[in-house]
Short mmCIF file of C-alpha atoms and ligand atoms in Angstrom, two decimals:
data_model
loop_
_atom_site.label_atom_id
_atom_site.label_comp_id
_atom_site.label_asym_id
_atom_site.label_seq_id
_atom_site.Cartn_x
_atom_site.Cartn_y
_atom_site.Cartn_z
CA MET A 200 -47.73 1.18 -4.74
CA SER A 201 -49.69 1.19 -1.49
CA ALA A 202 -52.41 -1.34 -0.67
CA PRO A 203 -55.99 0.06 -0.71
CA GLY A 204 -56.87 1.60 2.65
CA MET A 205 -53.24 1.89 3.79
CA LYS A 206 -52.54 5.21 5.50
CA THR A 207 -50.30 7.52 3.43
CA VAL A 208 -47.92 10.13 4.84
CA THR A 209 -46.49 12.78 2.51
CA ALA A 210 -43.47 14.97 3.13
CA LYS A 211 -41.12 17.33 1.35
CA VAL A 212 -38.11 15.35 2.65
CA LEU A 213 -37.96 11.69 3.65
CA VAL A 214 -34.78 10.60 5.44
CA VAL A 215 -34.16 6.85 5.77
CA GLY A 216 -31.84 5.97 8.65
CA GLY A 217 -31.35 7.76 11.97
CA GLY A 218 -27.56 7.50 12.27
CA PRO A 219 -25.22 10.53 12.33
CA GLY A 220 -25.87 11.06 8.61
CA GLY A 221 -29.64 10.74 8.63
CA TYR A 222 -30.54 12.39 11.93
CA VAL A 223 -28.34 15.42 11.19
CA ALA A 224 -29.89 15.73 7.71
CA ALA A 225 -33.36 15.60 9.28
CA ILE A 226 -32.58 18.15 12.02
CA ARG A 227 -31.10 20.59 9.51
CA ALA A 228 -33.99 20.10 7.08
CA GLY A 229 -36.45 20.73 9.92
CA GLN A 230 -34.55 23.85 11.03
CA LEU A 231 -34.79 25.15 7.47
CA GLY A 232 -38.58 24.79 7.56
CA LEU A 233 -38.77 21.73 5.28
CA ASP A 234 -41.57 19.30 6.10
CA THR A 235 -39.43 16.28 7.08
CA VAL A 236 -40.04 12.65 7.99
CA LEU A 237 -37.28 10.42 9.41
CA VAL A 238 -37.67 6.63 9.33
CA GLU A 239 -35.56 4.52 11.69
CA ALA A 240 -36.05 0.82 12.37
CA ASP A 241 -33.81 0.63 15.41
CA ARG A 242 -32.88 3.10 18.13
CA LEU A 243 -31.95 6.64 17.13
CA GLY A 244 -28.23 7.26 16.70
CA GLY A 245 -27.26 4.54 14.23
CA THR A 246 -24.10 2.50 14.27
CA CYS A 247 -22.09 5.35 15.76
CA LEU A 248 -24.17 5.92 18.84
CA ILE A 249 -25.61 2.48 19.52
CA ARG A 250 -22.80 0.07 18.54
CA GLY A 251 -19.84 2.10 17.28
CA CYS A 252 -18.05 5.33 18.19
CA ILE A 253 -19.66 6.04 21.57
CA PRO A 254 -19.81 2.56 23.14
CA SER A 255 -16.26 1.79 21.98
CA LYS A 256 -14.89 4.99 23.51
CA ALA A 257 -16.78 4.30 26.75
CA LEU A 258 -15.20 0.84 26.91
CA ILE A 259 -11.75 2.26 26.13
CA HIS A 260 -12.18 4.68 29.04
CA VAL A 261 -13.14 1.86 31.42
CA ALA A 262 -10.14 -0.16 30.22
CA ALA A 263 -7.73 2.74 30.76
CA ARG A 264 -9.05 3.36 34.30
CA PHE A 265 -8.84 -0.32 35.16
CA GLU A 266 -5.31 -0.67 33.80
CA ALA A 267 -4.14 2.43 35.69
CA MET A 268 -5.55 1.01 38.92
CA ALA A 269 -4.04 -2.42 38.25
CA GLN A 270 -0.66 -0.75 37.74
CA SER A 271 -1.02 0.98 41.12
CA VAL A 272 -1.06 -2.27 43.06
CA GLY A 273 1.97 -2.81 45.28
CA ASP A 274 4.51 0.00 45.07
CA GLY A 275 2.04 2.10 43.12
CA ARG A 276 2.52 4.89 40.63
CA PHE A 277 2.62 8.66 41.14
CA GLY A 278 2.56 8.04 44.88
CA ILE A 279 -0.76 6.23 44.66
CA ALA A 280 -0.64 2.62 45.84
CA LEU A 281 -3.41 0.04 46.09
CA ASP A 282 -3.14 -2.88 48.47
CA THR A 283 -5.34 -5.20 46.45
CA PRO A 284 -5.88 -5.55 42.71
CA PRO A 285 -9.03 -3.90 41.30
CA HIS A 286 -11.93 -6.11 40.28
CA LEU A 287 -13.61 -5.62 36.91
CA ASP A 288 -17.36 -6.16 36.65
CA LEU A 289 -17.79 -6.02 32.89
CA ALA A 290 -21.59 -6.27 33.12
CA ALA A 291 -21.61 -3.15 35.34
CA ALA A 292 -19.24 -1.37 32.93
CA MET A 293 -21.63 -2.21 30.08
CA ARG A 294 -24.54 -0.79 32.08
CA TRP A 295 -22.60 2.46 32.52
CA LYS A 296 -21.90 2.50 28.76
CA ASP A 297 -25.59 1.76 28.02
CA GLY A 298 -26.59 4.71 30.21
CA ILE A 299 -24.50 7.05 28.04
CA VAL A 300 -25.99 5.56 24.88
CA ASP A 301 -29.55 5.90 26.25
CA ARG A 302 -28.95 9.50 27.21
CA LEU A 303 -27.53 10.43 23.81
CA SER A 304 -30.18 8.51 21.86
CA GLY A 305 -32.89 10.30 23.89
CA GLY A 306 -31.12 13.57 23.12
CA VAL A 307 -31.37 12.88 19.38
CA ALA A 308 -35.13 12.29 19.75
CA ALA A 309 -35.48 15.63 21.57
CA LEU A 310 -33.46 17.47 18.90
CA LEU A 311 -35.67 15.99 16.16
CA ARG A 312 -38.80 17.09 18.03
CA LYS A 313 -37.37 20.59 18.44
CA ALA A 314 -36.75 20.76 14.69
CA LYS A 315 -40.35 19.53 14.08
CA VAL A 316 -39.21 16.37 12.31
CA ARG A 317 -41.82 13.61 12.23
CA LEU A 318 -40.25 10.32 13.37
CA LEU A 319 -41.59 7.03 12.04
CA ARG A 320 -40.27 3.95 13.77
CA GLY A 321 -40.07 0.89 11.54
CA TRP A 322 -38.30 -0.65 8.59
CA ALA A 323 -38.72 1.22 5.27
CA VAL A 324 -39.10 -0.77 2.05
CA PHE A 325 -39.13 1.18 -1.22
CA SER A 326 -41.41 0.30 -4.14
CA ASP A 327 -40.12 3.17 -6.30
CA ALA A 328 -37.64 6.01 -5.87
CA LYS A 329 -40.00 8.27 -3.90
CA THR A 330 -42.34 5.81 -2.18
CA CYS A 331 -41.77 3.43 0.69
CA THR A 332 -43.78 1.37 3.11
CA VAL A 333 -42.86 1.50 6.77
CA GLN A 334 -43.68 -1.54 8.88
CA GLY A 335 -44.31 0.15 12.19
CA SER A 336 -45.86 -1.19 15.39
CA ASP A 337 -49.24 0.30 14.36
CA GLY A 338 -49.24 -1.51 11.01
CA PRO A 339 -47.92 -0.48 7.63
CA LEU A 340 -47.79 3.13 6.41
CA THR A 341 -47.00 4.45 2.96
CA VAL A 342 -44.63 7.42 2.81
CA LYS A 343 -44.27 9.58 -0.30
CA ALA A 344 -41.83 12.43 -0.57
CA GLU A 345 -40.48 14.94 -3.06
CA HIS A 346 -36.90 14.35 -1.86
CA VAL A 347 -35.46 11.16 -0.43
CA ILE A 348 -32.19 11.09 1.56
CA LEU A 349 -30.76 7.58 1.88
CA ALA A 350 -28.67 7.11 5.03
CA THR A 351 -28.94 3.38 5.75
CA GLY A 352 -25.29 3.10 6.77
CA SER A 353 -23.14 -0.01 6.83
CA GLU A 354 -22.81 -3.43 8.45
CA PRO A 355 -19.90 -5.69 9.40
CA VAL A 356 -18.77 -8.23 6.80
CA PRO A 357 -17.94 -11.72 8.09
CA LEU A 358 -15.01 -13.71 6.71
CA PRO A 359 -16.37 -16.78 4.87
CA ALA A 360 -14.16 -18.98 7.07
CA LEU A 361 -15.39 -17.30 10.26
CA PRO A 362 -19.14 -16.62 10.05
CA PHE A 363 -20.52 -14.54 12.95
CA GLY A 364 -22.18 -16.56 15.71
CA GLY A 365 -21.13 -18.51 18.78
CA PRO A 366 -17.60 -17.51 19.73
CA VAL A 367 -17.13 -15.40 16.56
CA LEU A 368 -18.15 -11.83 17.35
CA SER A 369 -18.55 -8.68 15.32
CA SER A 370 -17.82 -5.35 17.00
CA THR A 371 -21.53 -5.16 17.92
CA GLU A 372 -21.42 -8.26 20.14
CA ALA A 373 -17.99 -7.37 21.53
CA LEU A 374 -19.47 -4.08 22.77
CA SER A 375 -22.10 -5.90 24.84
CA LEU A 376 -20.08 -8.75 26.37
CA GLU A 377 -20.91 -9.30 30.02
CA ARG A 378 -17.92 -11.49 30.77
CA LEU A 379 -14.34 -10.81 29.84
CA PRO A 380 -12.96 -13.40 27.41
CA ARG A 381 -9.83 -14.84 28.97
CA ARG A 382 -8.26 -15.20 25.51
CA LEU A 383 -9.42 -13.01 22.64
CA ALA A 384 -8.29 -13.39 19.03
CA VAL A 385 -8.79 -10.27 16.91
CA VAL A 386 -8.91 -10.74 13.14
CA GLY A 387 -8.23 -7.45 11.37
CA GLY A 388 -5.65 -4.88 12.44
CA GLY A 389 -7.62 -1.83 11.34
CA TYR A 390 -8.81 0.83 13.77
CA ILE A 391 -11.93 -0.99 14.99
CA GLY A 392 -10.03 -4.21 15.78
CA LEU A 393 -7.13 -2.42 17.45
CA GLU A 394 -9.25 -0.03 19.50
CA LEU A 395 -11.32 -2.90 20.89
CA GLY A 396 -8.37 -5.30 21.06
CA SER A 397 -6.32 -2.85 23.11
CA ALA A 398 -9.29 -2.18 25.42
CA PHE A 399 -9.73 -5.89 26.12
CA ALA A 400 -5.97 -6.28 26.64
CA ARG A 401 -6.01 -3.45 29.18
CA MET A 402 -8.93 -5.09 30.99
CA GLY A 403 -6.95 -8.31 31.28
CA SER A 404 -7.73 -10.50 28.25
CA ALA A 405 -4.80 -12.25 26.56
CA VAL A 406 -5.14 -10.77 23.07
CA THR A 407 -3.76 -12.01 19.74
CA VAL A 408 -4.12 -9.87 16.60
CA VAL A 409 -4.06 -11.36 13.09
CA GLU A 410 -3.65 -8.95 10.18
CA ALA A 411 -3.28 -9.89 6.51
CA GLN A 412 -1.23 -6.81 5.60
CA PRO A 413 2.45 -6.58 6.55
CA ARG A 414 1.68 -4.03 9.29
CA LEU A 415 -0.99 -2.80 11.68
CA LEU A 416 -3.29 0.09 10.76
CA PRO A 417 -2.31 -0.06 7.08
CA LEU A 418 -4.21 3.18 6.35
CA TYR A 419 -1.76 5.22 8.46
CA ASP A 420 1.96 5.55 7.60
CA ALA A 421 4.57 3.48 9.41
CA ALA A 422 5.98 6.35 11.52
CA LEU A 423 2.53 7.04 12.99
CA THR A 424 1.76 3.43 13.79
CA ALA A 425 5.17 2.51 15.27
CA PRO A 426 4.33 3.77 18.81
CA VAL A 427 1.07 1.77 18.73
CA ARG A 428 2.98 -1.32 17.65
CA ARG A 429 5.43 -0.79 20.53
CA TRP A 430 2.52 -0.47 22.97
CA PHE A 431 1.12 -3.80 21.76
CA GLU A 432 4.51 -5.47 22.15
CA ARG A 433 5.03 -4.07 25.65
CA SER A 434 1.50 -5.06 26.69
CA GLY A 435 2.06 -8.66 25.67
CA VAL A 436 -0.37 -8.64 22.75
CA ALA A 437 0.74 -11.23 20.18
CA VAL A 438 0.63 -9.82 16.64
CA HIS A 439 0.70 -11.96 13.48
CA LEU A 440 1.28 -9.80 10.41
CA GLY A 441 0.93 -10.97 6.80
CA ALA A 442 -1.21 -13.75 8.28
CA ARG A 443 -4.68 -15.10 7.44
CA ALA A 444 -7.33 -16.61 9.69
CA LEU A 445 -8.41 -19.86 8.03
CA GLY A 446 -11.16 -20.95 10.42
CA LEU A 447 -12.00 -22.19 13.88
CA GLU A 448 -11.48 -25.67 15.31
CA THR A 449 -13.85 -26.33 18.18
CA ASP A 450 -13.73 -29.09 20.75
CA GLY A 451 -16.51 -28.58 23.29
CA GLU A 452 -15.85 -25.22 24.96
CA LYS A 453 -12.33 -25.01 23.54
CA HIS A 454 -11.64 -23.09 20.32
CA LEU A 455 -8.49 -22.87 18.27
CA MET A 456 -8.26 -20.27 15.53
CA VAL A 457 -6.25 -21.64 12.65
CA VAL A 458 -3.91 -19.05 11.13
CA ARG A 459 -1.68 -19.24 8.05
CA ALA A 460 1.39 -17.29 9.19
CA ALA A 461 3.51 -15.04 6.97
CA ASP A 462 6.14 -17.79 6.60
CA GLY A 463 3.52 -20.22 5.26
CA GLY A 464 3.35 -22.22 8.49
CA THR A 465 0.15 -22.90 10.41
CA VAL A 466 -0.42 -21.46 13.88
CA ARG A 467 -3.30 -22.44 16.19
CA VAL A 468 -4.37 -19.61 18.49
CA PRO A 469 -6.42 -20.69 21.53
CA ALA A 470 -9.36 -18.33 21.95
CA ASP A 471 -12.49 -18.07 24.07
CA ALA A 472 -13.80 -15.50 21.62
CA VAL A 473 -12.81 -14.29 18.15
CA LEU A 474 -13.48 -10.67 17.24
CA SER A 475 -13.68 -10.36 13.46
CA THR A 476 -13.27 -6.79 12.19
CA THR A 477 -12.08 -7.24 8.63
CA GLY A 478 -14.41 -4.78 6.97
CA ARG A 479 -17.82 -3.16 6.59
CA ARG A 480 -20.15 -2.91 3.60
CA PRO A 481 -22.90 -0.44 2.75
CA ARG A 482 -26.35 -1.63 3.86
CA LEU A 483 -28.17 -2.04 0.55
CA ASP A 484 -30.15 -5.26 1.02
CA GLY A 485 -33.70 -5.78 2.20
CA TRP A 486 -35.20 -2.34 1.68
CA GLY A 487 -35.99 -2.19 -2.05
CA PHE A 488 -32.89 -0.29 -3.16
CA GLU A 489 -33.03 -2.19 -6.45
CA THR A 490 -36.49 -0.71 -7.23
CA MET A 491 -35.20 2.87 -7.06
CA GLY A 492 -33.18 3.09 -10.28
CA VAL A 493 -30.15 4.40 -8.39
CA ASP A 494 -26.67 3.58 -9.74
CA ARG A 495 -23.86 2.08 -7.72
CA GLN A 496 -20.14 2.62 -7.89
CA GLY A 497 -18.62 -0.66 -6.83
CA ALA A 498 -20.23 -1.69 -3.55
CA PHE A 499 -21.37 1.86 -2.73
CA VAL A 500 -24.13 4.17 -3.94
CA ALA A 501 -22.74 6.49 -6.64
CA VAL A 502 -23.06 10.21 -5.78
CA ASP A 503 -21.66 13.49 -7.09
CA ASP A 504 -20.07 16.23 -4.99
CA GLN A 505 -23.52 17.28 -3.76
CA CYS A 506 -24.47 13.72 -2.76
CA ARG A 507 -26.99 13.51 -5.62
CA THR A 508 -27.58 9.97 -6.87
CA SER A 509 -28.36 9.08 -10.49
CA MET A 510 -32.10 9.45 -9.69
CA ARG A 511 -33.50 12.99 -9.54
CA ASN A 512 -34.12 14.22 -5.96
CA VAL A 513 -32.75 11.03 -4.41
CA TRP A 514 -29.68 11.76 -2.30
CA ALA A 515 -27.32 9.41 -0.43
CA ILE A 516 -24.93 10.16 2.43
CA GLY A 517 -22.62 8.60 4.99
CA ASP A 518 -21.26 5.04 4.99
CA LEU A 519 -23.57 4.21 2.07
CA VAL A 520 -21.54 6.35 -0.33
CA GLY A 521 -18.00 5.21 0.48
CA GLU A 522 -14.84 5.92 2.39
CA PRO A 523 -14.03 7.35 4.74
CA MET A 524 -16.78 5.59 6.70
CA LEU A 525 -16.76 8.06 9.58
CA ALA A 526 -19.55 9.64 11.58
CA HIS A 527 -18.42 13.25 11.09
CA LYS A 528 -18.29 12.79 7.31
CA ALA A 529 -21.85 11.39 7.36
CA SER A 530 -23.08 14.36 9.41
CA ALA A 531 -21.35 16.93 7.21
CA GLN A 532 -22.94 15.40 4.12
CA GLY A 533 -26.37 15.25 5.80
CA GLU A 534 -26.23 18.92 6.78
CA MET A 535 -25.14 19.87 3.25
CA VAL A 536 -27.92 17.91 1.49
CA ALA A 537 -30.62 19.49 3.67
CA GLU A 538 -29.25 22.93 2.80
CA ILE A 539 -29.14 22.17 -0.93
CA ILE A 540 -32.78 21.01 -0.83
CA ALA A 541 -33.61 24.30 0.92
CA GLY A 542 -32.01 26.18 -1.97
CA HIS A 543 -28.50 26.90 -0.63
CA ARG A 544 -25.47 26.58 -2.90
CA ARG A 545 -23.29 23.89 -1.34
CA ARG A 546 -20.73 21.32 -2.43
CA PHE A 547 -18.96 18.61 -0.46
CA ALA A 548 -15.36 19.74 -0.84
CA PRO A 549 -13.74 19.72 2.59
CA ALA A 550 -10.05 20.63 2.75
CA ALA A 551 -9.68 17.55 4.94
CA ILE A 552 -11.66 15.00 6.91
CA PRO A 553 -9.85 14.20 10.16
CA ALA A 554 -9.31 10.54 11.00
CA VAL A 555 -8.66 9.49 14.59
CA CYS A 556 -7.63 6.12 15.96
CA PHE A 557 -8.33 5.75 19.69
CA THR A 558 -5.60 3.21 20.37
CA GLU A 559 -2.85 3.58 22.96
CA PRO A 560 -1.38 6.00 22.02
CA GLU A 561 -3.98 7.77 19.87
CA ILE A 562 -3.38 8.74 16.24
CA VAL A 563 -4.77 11.75 14.34
CA SER A 564 -4.32 12.36 10.66
CA VAL A 565 -5.66 15.34 8.74
CA GLY A 566 -4.78 16.08 5.12
CA LEU A 567 -1.77 14.72 3.25
CA SER A 568 0.91 12.50 4.76
CA PRO A 569 4.49 13.06 3.55
CA ASP A 570 4.17 10.03 1.24
CA GLU A 571 0.87 11.24 -0.21
CA ALA A 572 2.33 14.69 -0.87
CA ALA A 573 5.31 13.09 -2.63
CA ALA A 574 3.03 10.80 -4.66
CA GLN A 575 1.18 13.90 -5.88
CA GLY A 576 4.49 15.39 -7.01
CA ILE A 577 4.29 18.23 -4.46
CA ASP A 578 7.56 19.77 -3.30
CA ALA A 579 6.87 19.59 0.44
CA ILE A 580 8.80 20.21 3.63
CA VAL A 581 8.17 17.93 6.62
CA ASP A 582 9.19 18.05 10.26
CA GLN A 583 8.00 16.86 13.64
CA PHE A 584 8.17 17.74 17.33
CA PRO A 585 8.36 15.02 20.00
CA PHE A 586 5.93 14.99 22.94
CA ALA A 587 8.95 13.93 25.04
CA ALA A 588 9.85 17.65 24.93
CA ASN A 589 6.32 18.85 25.79
CA GLY A 590 5.59 19.60 29.46
CA ARG A 591 1.90 18.77 29.29
CA ALA A 592 2.56 15.37 27.71
CA LEU A 593 4.91 14.57 30.59
CA THR A 594 2.39 15.67 33.24
CA LEU A 595 -0.24 13.46 31.58
CA ASP A 596 2.17 10.52 31.74
CA GLY A 597 1.81 10.36 27.98
CA GLY A 598 3.37 7.02 27.26
CA ARG A 599 6.74 5.61 28.12
CA MET A 600 9.35 8.08 26.92
CA ASP A 601 12.10 5.48 26.94
CA VAL A 602 10.34 3.27 24.39
CA GLY A 603 9.29 6.18 22.21
CA GLU A 604 5.57 5.84 22.89
CA SER A 605 5.31 9.52 23.75
CA GLY A 606 4.77 10.26 20.06
CA PHE A 607 5.01 13.47 18.08
CA VAL A 608 3.23 16.09 15.98
CA ARG A 609 4.20 16.20 12.30
CA LEU A 610 3.57 18.90 9.73
CA VAL A 611 3.65 18.70 5.94
CA ALA A 612 3.78 22.07 4.16
CA ARG A 613 4.28 23.27 0.60
CA ARG A 614 7.87 24.46 0.22
CA ASP A 615 7.17 27.54 -1.91
CA ASP A 616 4.32 29.26 -0.02
CA ARG A 617 4.60 27.31 3.29
CA ARG A 618 0.88 26.46 3.19
CA LEU A 619 -0.05 23.49 5.38
CA LEU A 620 -0.99 20.33 3.47
CA GLY A 621 -1.21 17.79 6.26
CA ILE A 622 -0.95 17.47 10.03
CA GLN A 623 -0.53 14.20 11.92
CA ALA A 624 0.05 13.30 15.53
CA VAL A 625 0.49 10.20 17.61
CA GLY A 626 0.43 10.35 21.40
CA ALA A 627 -1.78 10.18 24.47
CA HIS A 628 -4.93 12.35 24.17
CA VAL A 629 -4.05 13.70 20.68
CA SER A 630 -7.62 13.06 19.46
CA GLU A 631 -8.48 16.40 21.07
CA LEU A 632 -6.05 18.18 18.70
CA SER A 633 -7.97 17.03 15.60
CA GLY A 634 -10.23 20.09 15.62
CA GLU A 635 -7.34 22.57 15.62
CA PHE A 636 -5.59 20.60 12.86
CA ALA A 637 -8.70 20.46 10.66
CA LEU A 638 -9.41 24.16 11.24
CA ALA A 639 -5.86 25.07 10.19
CA LEU A 640 -6.23 23.18 6.91
CA GLU A 641 -9.77 24.43 6.26
CA MET A 642 -8.61 28.05 6.78
CA GLY A 643 -5.67 27.52 4.42
CA ALA A 644 -3.16 28.26 7.20
CA GLU A 645 0.52 28.82 6.46
CA LEU A 646 3.36 27.96 8.83
CA GLU A 647 3.53 31.62 9.90
CA ASP A 648 -0.15 31.53 10.95
CA VAL A 649 0.50 28.62 13.30
CA ALA A 650 3.78 30.15 14.52
CA GLY A 651 2.02 33.47 15.15
CA THR A 652 -0.81 31.92 17.22
CA ILE A 653 -0.23 31.97 20.98
CA HIS A 654 -0.85 28.46 22.31
CA ALA A 655 -1.74 28.06 25.99
CA HIS A 656 0.89 26.57 28.28
CA PRO A 657 1.09 23.77 29.25
CA THR A 658 -0.91 22.05 26.49
CA LEU A 659 -0.25 19.39 23.87
CA GLY A 660 -1.11 22.00 21.23
CA GLU A 661 2.21 23.73 21.93
CA SER A 662 3.83 20.88 20.01
CA PHE A 663 1.88 21.95 16.92
CA HIS A 664 3.19 25.50 17.39
CA GLU A 665 6.74 24.21 17.92
CA THR A 666 6.62 22.06 14.78
CA ALA A 667 5.72 25.13 12.74
CA LEU A 668 8.58 27.09 14.38
CA ARG A 669 10.93 24.22 13.61
CA LEU A 670 9.95 24.19 9.95
CA LEU A 671 10.54 27.96 9.86
CA GLY A 672 14.03 27.34 11.26
CA ARG A 673 13.45 28.95 14.67
CA PRO A 674 12.41 26.29 17.22
CA LEU A 675 12.42 27.36 20.87
CA HIS A 676 12.12 24.15 22.84
CA ILE A 677 14.24 21.69 20.94
C1 LIG B 254 -16.99 -0.33 16.56
C2 LIG B 254 -17.07 0.93 15.72
C3 LIG B 254 -16.42 2.08 16.14
C4 LIG B 254 -16.50 3.24 15.38
N1 LIG B 254 -15.84 4.34 15.84
C5 LIG B 254 -15.91 5.49 15.13
C6 LIG B 254 -15.27 6.67 15.59
O1 LIG B 254 -14.62 6.68 16.65
N2 LIG B 254 -15.39 7.80 14.86
C7 LIG B 254 -16.10 7.82 13.69
O2 LIG B 254 -16.18 8.87 13.06
N3 LIG B 254 -16.71 6.73 13.22
C8 LIG B 254 -16.65 5.56 13.91
N4 LIG B 254 -17.30 4.46 13.45
C9 LIG B 254 -18.00 4.55 12.16
C10 LIG B 254 -19.37 5.23 12.33
O3 LIG B 254 -20.13 4.49 13.26
C11 LIG B 254 -20.09 5.29 10.99
O4 LIG B 254 -19.25 5.93 10.04
C12 LIG B 254 -21.39 6.08 11.07
O5 LIG B 254 -22.27 5.53 12.03
C13 LIG B 254 -22.10 6.13 9.71
O6 LIG B 254 -23.27 6.87 9.82
P1 LIG B 254 -24.49 6.66 8.82
O7 LIG B 254 -25.52 7.67 9.24
O8 LIG B 254 -24.01 6.65 7.43
O9 LIG B 254 -25.05 5.18 9.09
P2 LIG B 254 -25.40 4.37 10.43
O10 LIG B 254 -24.85 5.02 11.63
O11 LIG B 254 -25.02 2.96 10.13
O12 LIG B 254 -26.98 4.49 10.54
C14 LIG B 254 -27.83 3.88 9.63
C15 LIG B 254 -29.19 3.71 10.29
O13 LIG B 254 -30.15 3.37 9.29
C16 LIG B 254 -31.10 2.47 9.82
N5 LIG B 254 -31.70 1.77 8.69
C17 LIG B 254 -31.06 1.10 7.70
N6 LIG B 254 -31.93 0.65 6.78
C18 LIG B 254 -33.16 1.06 7.20
C19 LIG B 254 -34.46 0.90 6.66
N7 LIG B 254 -34.67 0.26 5.51
N8 LIG B 254 -35.49 1.41 7.37
C20 LIG B 254 -35.29 2.07 8.53
N9 LIG B 254 -34.08 2.26 9.08
C21 LIG B 254 -33.02 1.76 8.42
C22 LIG B 254 -30.23 1.58 10.73
O14 LIG B 254 -31.04 0.96 11.72
C23 LIG B 254 -29.24 2.58 11.31
O15 LIG B 254 -29.68 3.10 12.55
C24 LIG B 254 -17.25 3.27 14.19
C25 LIG B 254 -17.92 2.12 13.76
C26 LIG B 254 -17.85 0.96 14.51
C27 LIG B 254 -18.58 -0.27 14.04
#
């Protein structure tokens, strides 16, 4: 209910949240001629653009450049030698990263304008399923809409023993540090912790990783994560597996993170900063979600395969509706919901959603792993091709071949009709193969389709081609 005299805005579609889910939903709705309002309390772009995907990859790039230069000091590498070690100005690196974020966030605003989406800046609070109040800089506004798309995203969850604040950072604070922590403890060996942990290690921090599970990146299978584990070992990153962070002991400026190790003993890890990345939860508090009559499923908003919630014409997308919490999933759902509202027949049933981990080396996984295929009772054939036998990987200096960091491409296919079920890769720069892998699964490719596609030489993609040839019993380069 709006207060008397409060200005009311009406729309066909109201989108709450301007992250990759919400802004894509709004652009598509606008393109389809739907009268659309987008409400965003912060800067446009959401977690992904402002404090997630983009800033983390910018930092990873800086770290890789710095490490390469540091390794060129003295005798040098590839014939390039530096007389003095490089100097890292983290504040300047952050300004470069902020410039990219500003440019992309401004680009989102321009795209929304082009699609004739009305943007309201402010925090939305719902009083019923189709009405909210937005606290903008010009005072409160009431917004009423026929359709509501919820895209409020997710937020980091602190460990009770390590509340955020002071030396305990979430990924958000870690992505705006102006000074390099000399010693960084990372709690959580998932992709966010390891991407940032490896970036700080490459920039010169002494990094320790604490993970409760028996291995790093527990969502990927052991063969894929082994090269990453070897990189951590070789880079001097201490890794405690099956271990739990119990809290922080502080004496003045000195901090010791107390860890219960796998053997039951207690370890004290000296740290100038602790990066806690143990999980994220959907953002459901503080905006009247409970007034909307929308059901949950566990911590998330319950939706069907069209992203409809239990309340008519209320839709939910992105991190709010569950795993995988990835930007490209959020965007795909946002695009679909806008099209359904415009009358198109759509369902969210992708053949696969690619997952990429931007560690050193990178990991890509699309579709079923060998273990997942077996667990589903599928009679599958599996093989892989090593990047150590790929010319492009060698010219890119793709990891140390002697310690097996060069990685591989792996294919999982159905034995009877040779249809691809899953494609994985680990190696330098493999993130760029994720599109080809996802396309192959989405098109229902068989091994012969991959084998019959000419791949440019020299590229990493030739390893995909070779893996298919190998599974067909006619490899050429191995
Ligand atoms: C460090 C880090 C690295 C990541 N790297 C990757 C990666 O490489 N690849 C990848 O795919 N994913 C990555 N992610 C995950 C990705 O950021 C999320 O999956 C994605 O941002 C989810 O999009 P969303 O639209 O659902 O929500 P969000 O991006 O979280 O956007 C939600 C928006 O809603 C706004 N909002 C919330 N409530 C209200 C309200 N009541 N009123 C007004 N506005 C509101 C918020 O301000 C926010 O801008 C990363 C995440 C982190 C933290």
